[in-house]
Short mmCIF file of C-alpha atoms in Angstrom, two decimals:
data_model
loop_
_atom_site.label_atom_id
_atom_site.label_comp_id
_atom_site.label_asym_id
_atom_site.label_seq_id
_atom_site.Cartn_x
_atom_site.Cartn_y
_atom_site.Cartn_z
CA UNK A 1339 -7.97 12.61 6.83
CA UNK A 1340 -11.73 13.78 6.14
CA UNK A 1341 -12.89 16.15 3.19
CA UNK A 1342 -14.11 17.48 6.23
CA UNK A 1343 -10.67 19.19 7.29
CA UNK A 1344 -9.83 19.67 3.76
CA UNK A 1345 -11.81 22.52 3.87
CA UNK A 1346 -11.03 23.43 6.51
CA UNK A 1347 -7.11 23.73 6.20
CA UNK A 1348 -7.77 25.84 2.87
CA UNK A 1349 -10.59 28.16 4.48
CA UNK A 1350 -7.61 28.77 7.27
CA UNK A 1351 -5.39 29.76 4.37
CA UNK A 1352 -7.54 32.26 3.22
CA UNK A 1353 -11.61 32.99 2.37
CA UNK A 1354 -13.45 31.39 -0.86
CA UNK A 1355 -16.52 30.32 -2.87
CA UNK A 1356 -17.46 26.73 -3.14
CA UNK A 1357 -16.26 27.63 -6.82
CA UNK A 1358 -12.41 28.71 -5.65
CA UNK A 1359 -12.30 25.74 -3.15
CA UNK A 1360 -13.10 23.13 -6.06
CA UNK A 1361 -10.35 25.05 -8.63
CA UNK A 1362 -7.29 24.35 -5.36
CA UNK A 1363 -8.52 20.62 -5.18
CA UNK A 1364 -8.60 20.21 -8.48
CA UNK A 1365 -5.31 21.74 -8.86
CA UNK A 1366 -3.38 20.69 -5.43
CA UNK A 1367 -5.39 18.25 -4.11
CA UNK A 1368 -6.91 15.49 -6.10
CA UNK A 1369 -3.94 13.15 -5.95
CA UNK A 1370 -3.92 13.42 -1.94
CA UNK A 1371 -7.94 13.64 -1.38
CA UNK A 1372 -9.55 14.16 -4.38
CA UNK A 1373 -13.58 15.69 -4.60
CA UNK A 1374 -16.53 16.33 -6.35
CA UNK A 1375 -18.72 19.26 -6.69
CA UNK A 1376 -21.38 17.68 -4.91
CA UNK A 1377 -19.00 16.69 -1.80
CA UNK A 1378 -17.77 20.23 -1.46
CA UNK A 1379 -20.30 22.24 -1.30
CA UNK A 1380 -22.16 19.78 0.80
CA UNK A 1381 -19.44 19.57 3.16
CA UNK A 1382 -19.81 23.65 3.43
CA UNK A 1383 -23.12 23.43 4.36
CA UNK A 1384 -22.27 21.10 7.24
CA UNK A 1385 -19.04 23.20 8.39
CA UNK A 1386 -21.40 26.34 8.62
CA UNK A 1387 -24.36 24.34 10.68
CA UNK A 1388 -21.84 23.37 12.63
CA UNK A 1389 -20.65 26.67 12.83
CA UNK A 1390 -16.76 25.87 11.77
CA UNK A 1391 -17.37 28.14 8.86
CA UNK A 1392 -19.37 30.89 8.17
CA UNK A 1393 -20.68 33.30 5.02
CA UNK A 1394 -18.10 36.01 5.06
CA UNK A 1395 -19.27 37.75 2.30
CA UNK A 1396 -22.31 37.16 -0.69
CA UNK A 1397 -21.53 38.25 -4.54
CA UNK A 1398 -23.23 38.19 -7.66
CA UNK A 1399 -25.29 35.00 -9.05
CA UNK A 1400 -26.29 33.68 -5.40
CA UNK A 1401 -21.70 33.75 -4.60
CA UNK A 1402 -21.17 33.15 -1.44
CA UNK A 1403 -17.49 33.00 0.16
CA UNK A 1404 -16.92 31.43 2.90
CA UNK A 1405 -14.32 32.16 6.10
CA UNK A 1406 -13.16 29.96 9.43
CA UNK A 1407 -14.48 30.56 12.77
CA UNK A 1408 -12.61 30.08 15.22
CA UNK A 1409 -14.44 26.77 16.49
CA UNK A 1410 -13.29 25.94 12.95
CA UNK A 1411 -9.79 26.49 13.98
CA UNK A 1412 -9.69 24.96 16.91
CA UNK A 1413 -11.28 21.87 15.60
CA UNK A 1414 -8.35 22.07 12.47
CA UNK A 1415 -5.75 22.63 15.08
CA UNK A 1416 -7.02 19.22 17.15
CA UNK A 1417 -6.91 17.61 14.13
CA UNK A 1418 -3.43 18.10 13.03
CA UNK A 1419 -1.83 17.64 16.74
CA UNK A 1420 -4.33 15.33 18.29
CA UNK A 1421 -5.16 12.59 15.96
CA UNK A 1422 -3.11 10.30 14.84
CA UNK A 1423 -3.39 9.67 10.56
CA UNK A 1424 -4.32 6.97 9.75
CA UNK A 1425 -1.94 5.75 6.35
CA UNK A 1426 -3.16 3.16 3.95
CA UNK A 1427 -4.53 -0.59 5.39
CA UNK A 1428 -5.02 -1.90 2.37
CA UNK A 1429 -3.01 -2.08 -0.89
CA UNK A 1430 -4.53 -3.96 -4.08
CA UNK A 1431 -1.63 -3.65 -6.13
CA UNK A 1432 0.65 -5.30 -3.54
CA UNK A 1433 -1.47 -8.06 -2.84
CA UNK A 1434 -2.13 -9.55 -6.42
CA UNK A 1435 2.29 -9.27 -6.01
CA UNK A 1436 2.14 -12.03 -3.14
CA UNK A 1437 0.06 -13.95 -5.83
CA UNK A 1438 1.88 -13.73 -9.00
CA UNK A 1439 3.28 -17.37 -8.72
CA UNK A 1440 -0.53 -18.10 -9.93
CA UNK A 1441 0.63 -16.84 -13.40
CA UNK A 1442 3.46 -17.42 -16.04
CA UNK A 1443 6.36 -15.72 -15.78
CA UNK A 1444 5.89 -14.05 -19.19
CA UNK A 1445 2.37 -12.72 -17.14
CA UNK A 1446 4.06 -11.84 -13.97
CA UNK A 1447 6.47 -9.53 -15.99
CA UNK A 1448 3.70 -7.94 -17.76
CA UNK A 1449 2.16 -7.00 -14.19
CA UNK A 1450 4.90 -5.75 -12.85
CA UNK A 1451 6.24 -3.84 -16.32
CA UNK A 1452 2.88 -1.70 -16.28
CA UNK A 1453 2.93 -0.82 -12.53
CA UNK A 1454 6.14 1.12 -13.44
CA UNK A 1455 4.77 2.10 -16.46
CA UNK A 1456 1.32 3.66 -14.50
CA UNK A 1457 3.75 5.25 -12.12
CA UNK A 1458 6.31 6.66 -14.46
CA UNK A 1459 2.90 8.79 -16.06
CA UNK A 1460 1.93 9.63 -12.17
CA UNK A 1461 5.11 11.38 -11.69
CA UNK A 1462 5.54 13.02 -15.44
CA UNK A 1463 1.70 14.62 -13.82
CA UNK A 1464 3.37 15.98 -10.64
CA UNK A 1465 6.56 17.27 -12.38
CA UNK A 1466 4.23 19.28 -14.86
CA UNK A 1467 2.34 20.22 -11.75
CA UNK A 1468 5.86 20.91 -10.05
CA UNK A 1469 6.56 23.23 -12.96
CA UNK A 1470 3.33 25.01 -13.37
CA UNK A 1471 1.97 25.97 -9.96
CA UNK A 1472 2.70 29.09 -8.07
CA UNK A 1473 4.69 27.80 -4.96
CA UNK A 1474 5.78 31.22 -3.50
CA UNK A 1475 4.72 33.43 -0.96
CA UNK A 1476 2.04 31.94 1.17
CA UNK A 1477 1.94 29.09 3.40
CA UNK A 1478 -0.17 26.95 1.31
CA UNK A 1479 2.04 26.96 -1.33
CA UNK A 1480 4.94 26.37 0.65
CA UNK A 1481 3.87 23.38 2.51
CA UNK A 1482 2.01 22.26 -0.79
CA UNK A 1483 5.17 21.96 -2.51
CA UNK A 1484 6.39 19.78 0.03
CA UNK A 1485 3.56 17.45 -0.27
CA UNK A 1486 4.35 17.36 -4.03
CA UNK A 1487 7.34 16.25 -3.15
CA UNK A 1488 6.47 13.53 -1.70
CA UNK A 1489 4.27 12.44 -4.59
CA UNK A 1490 7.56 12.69 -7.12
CA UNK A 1491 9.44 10.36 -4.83
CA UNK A 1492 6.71 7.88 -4.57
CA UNK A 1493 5.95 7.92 -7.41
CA UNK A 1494 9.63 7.50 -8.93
CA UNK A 1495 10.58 5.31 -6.07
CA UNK A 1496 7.77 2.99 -7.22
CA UNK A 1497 8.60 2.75 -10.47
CA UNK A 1498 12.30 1.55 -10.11
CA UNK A 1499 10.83 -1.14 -7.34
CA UNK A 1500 8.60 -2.13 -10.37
CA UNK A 1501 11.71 -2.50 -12.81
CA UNK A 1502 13.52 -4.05 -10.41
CA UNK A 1503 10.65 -6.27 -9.51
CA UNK A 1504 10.21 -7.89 -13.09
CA UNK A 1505 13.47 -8.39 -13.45
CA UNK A 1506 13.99 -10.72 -10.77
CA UNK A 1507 10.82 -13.11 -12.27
CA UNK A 1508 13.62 -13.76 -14.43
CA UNK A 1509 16.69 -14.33 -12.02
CA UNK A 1510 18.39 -17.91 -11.04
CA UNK A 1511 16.54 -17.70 -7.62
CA UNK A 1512 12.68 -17.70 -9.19
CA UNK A 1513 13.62 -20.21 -11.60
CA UNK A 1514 14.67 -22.78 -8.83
CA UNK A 1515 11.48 -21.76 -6.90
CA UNK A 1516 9.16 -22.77 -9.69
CA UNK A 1517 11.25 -25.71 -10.17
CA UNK A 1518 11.11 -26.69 -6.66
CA UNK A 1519 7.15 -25.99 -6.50
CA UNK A 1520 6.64 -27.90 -10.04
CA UNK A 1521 8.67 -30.58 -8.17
CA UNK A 1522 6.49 -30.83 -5.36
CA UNK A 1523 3.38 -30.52 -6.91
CA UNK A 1524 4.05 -33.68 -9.13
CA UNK A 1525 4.72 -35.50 -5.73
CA UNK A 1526 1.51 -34.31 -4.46
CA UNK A 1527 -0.17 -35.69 -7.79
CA UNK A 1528 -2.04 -38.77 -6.93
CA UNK A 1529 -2.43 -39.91 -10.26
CA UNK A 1530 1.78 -39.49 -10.35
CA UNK A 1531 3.08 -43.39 -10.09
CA UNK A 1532 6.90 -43.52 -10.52
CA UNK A 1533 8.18 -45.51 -13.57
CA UNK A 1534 9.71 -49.13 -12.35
CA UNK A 1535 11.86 -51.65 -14.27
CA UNK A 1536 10.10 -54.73 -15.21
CA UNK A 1537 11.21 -57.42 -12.89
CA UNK A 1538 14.22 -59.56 -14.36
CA UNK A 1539 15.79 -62.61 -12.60
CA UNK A 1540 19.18 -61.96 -13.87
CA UNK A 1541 20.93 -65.35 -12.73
CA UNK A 1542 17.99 -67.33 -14.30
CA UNK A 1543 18.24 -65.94 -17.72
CA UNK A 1544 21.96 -65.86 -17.60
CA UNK A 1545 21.43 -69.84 -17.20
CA UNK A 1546 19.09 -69.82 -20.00
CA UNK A 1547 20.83 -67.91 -22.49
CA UNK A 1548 24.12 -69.95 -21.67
CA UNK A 1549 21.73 -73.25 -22.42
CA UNK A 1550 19.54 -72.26 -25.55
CA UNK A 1551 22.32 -70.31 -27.31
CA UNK A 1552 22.70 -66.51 -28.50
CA UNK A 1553 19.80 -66.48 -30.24
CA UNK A 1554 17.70 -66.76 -27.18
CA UNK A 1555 19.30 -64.25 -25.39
CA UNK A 1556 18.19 -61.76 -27.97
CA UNK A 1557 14.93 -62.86 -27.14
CA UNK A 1558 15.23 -62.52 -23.40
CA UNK A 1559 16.43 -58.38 -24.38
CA UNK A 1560 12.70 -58.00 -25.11
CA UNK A 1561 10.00 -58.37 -21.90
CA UNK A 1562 8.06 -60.72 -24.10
CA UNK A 1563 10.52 -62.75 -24.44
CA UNK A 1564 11.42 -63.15 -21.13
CA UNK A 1565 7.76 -64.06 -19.98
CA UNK A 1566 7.76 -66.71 -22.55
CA UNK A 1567 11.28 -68.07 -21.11
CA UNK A 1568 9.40 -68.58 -17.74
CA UNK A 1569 6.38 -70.68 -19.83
CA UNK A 1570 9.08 -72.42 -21.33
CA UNK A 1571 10.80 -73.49 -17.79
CA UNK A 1572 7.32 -74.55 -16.51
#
């Protein structure tokens, strides 16, 4: 999508000022394609150059309102049946989730607890939108509602993924996965040496101990005393 046929789609709906056209995307718009002032009525001037709009009317204080041609139509009817969208490549928030074995799972929690959180206050601002708006009568409103639909699923739909998400940092399955990864990393130490037994040649203290008496075979317990049993023999 382009701001491009933005304005477009809502001059087809019906003529307005770069005033009225900023007061719809600020109202219906600005969580699908949101716009500045600036970007607006610049993109007006280009539409009418191009002659895909046109001044329809002037008013008071310099107002102009603006109308579609029908070059503009055409080119908003290509768009919607010829070109295919083009959704969302990249996701931020889904790629630090492939990552979160980086962090504790206290911090992975935390993540995941204020992604639900952020969308829980997206959707509260489409229901009050849902609730407000005017979404009788004319096409725009119709199919706008439907859009806002979407944007209350999402958003809700996100949300329990989020709650469901933390939760499982905490289930049987992640804690044998960060056992099994603290596991192998200690293999993969190279300052990790596995503890060994000091050497004992059990038959040749047995001999000793049976020759020198109990005493000495309290001594031999201890590994000092056993290397001073083999000075001894020498």
């Amino acid at each position: 999508m382009s701001l491009r046929h933005a304005v477009l789609g809502l001059l087809a709906a019906s003529p307005a000022s770069g005033y009225d056209l900023m007061k719809t995307f600020d109202l219906s718009l600005a969580h699908v394609w949101p716009a500045t002032q600036s970007q607006v009525y610049g993109e007006l001037n280009k539409l009418t150059s191009a002659d895909l709009i046109e001044v329809a009317s002037h008013g008071p204080r310099g107002r102009k309102e603006y109308a579609i041609t029908k070059a503009g139509m055409a080119e908003l009817h290509h768009w919607l049946t010829e070109v295919e969208p083009v959704g969302p490549q990249r996701h931020d928030g889904l790629l630090r989730v492939f990552f979160l074995g980086a962090l504790t799972p206290l911090e992975a929690r935390t993540y995941l607890l204020q992604q639900a959180e952020r969308s829980a206050r997206a959707h509260a601002d489409y229901r009050a939108l849902a609730d407000v708006g005017d979404w009788e009568g004319e096409a725009l409103a119709v199919y706008g509602r439907i859009a806002l639909e979407f944007g209350l699923r999402q958003t809700a739909m996100v949300e329990e993924w989020a709650n469901w998400a933390a939760a499982e940092i905490t289930s049987d399955q992640a804690r044998r996965s960060r056992e099994a990864a603290g596991a192998t990393a200690a293999e993969q130490d190279p300052e990790h040496e596995p503890e060994h037994e000091p050497e004992q040649n059990s038959e040749q203290d047995s001999e000793q101990v049976k020759a020198r008496g109990p005493e000495y075979g309290t001594e031999l317990e201890q590994p000092q005393g056993r290397e001073r049993a083999r000075k001894r023999q020498q």
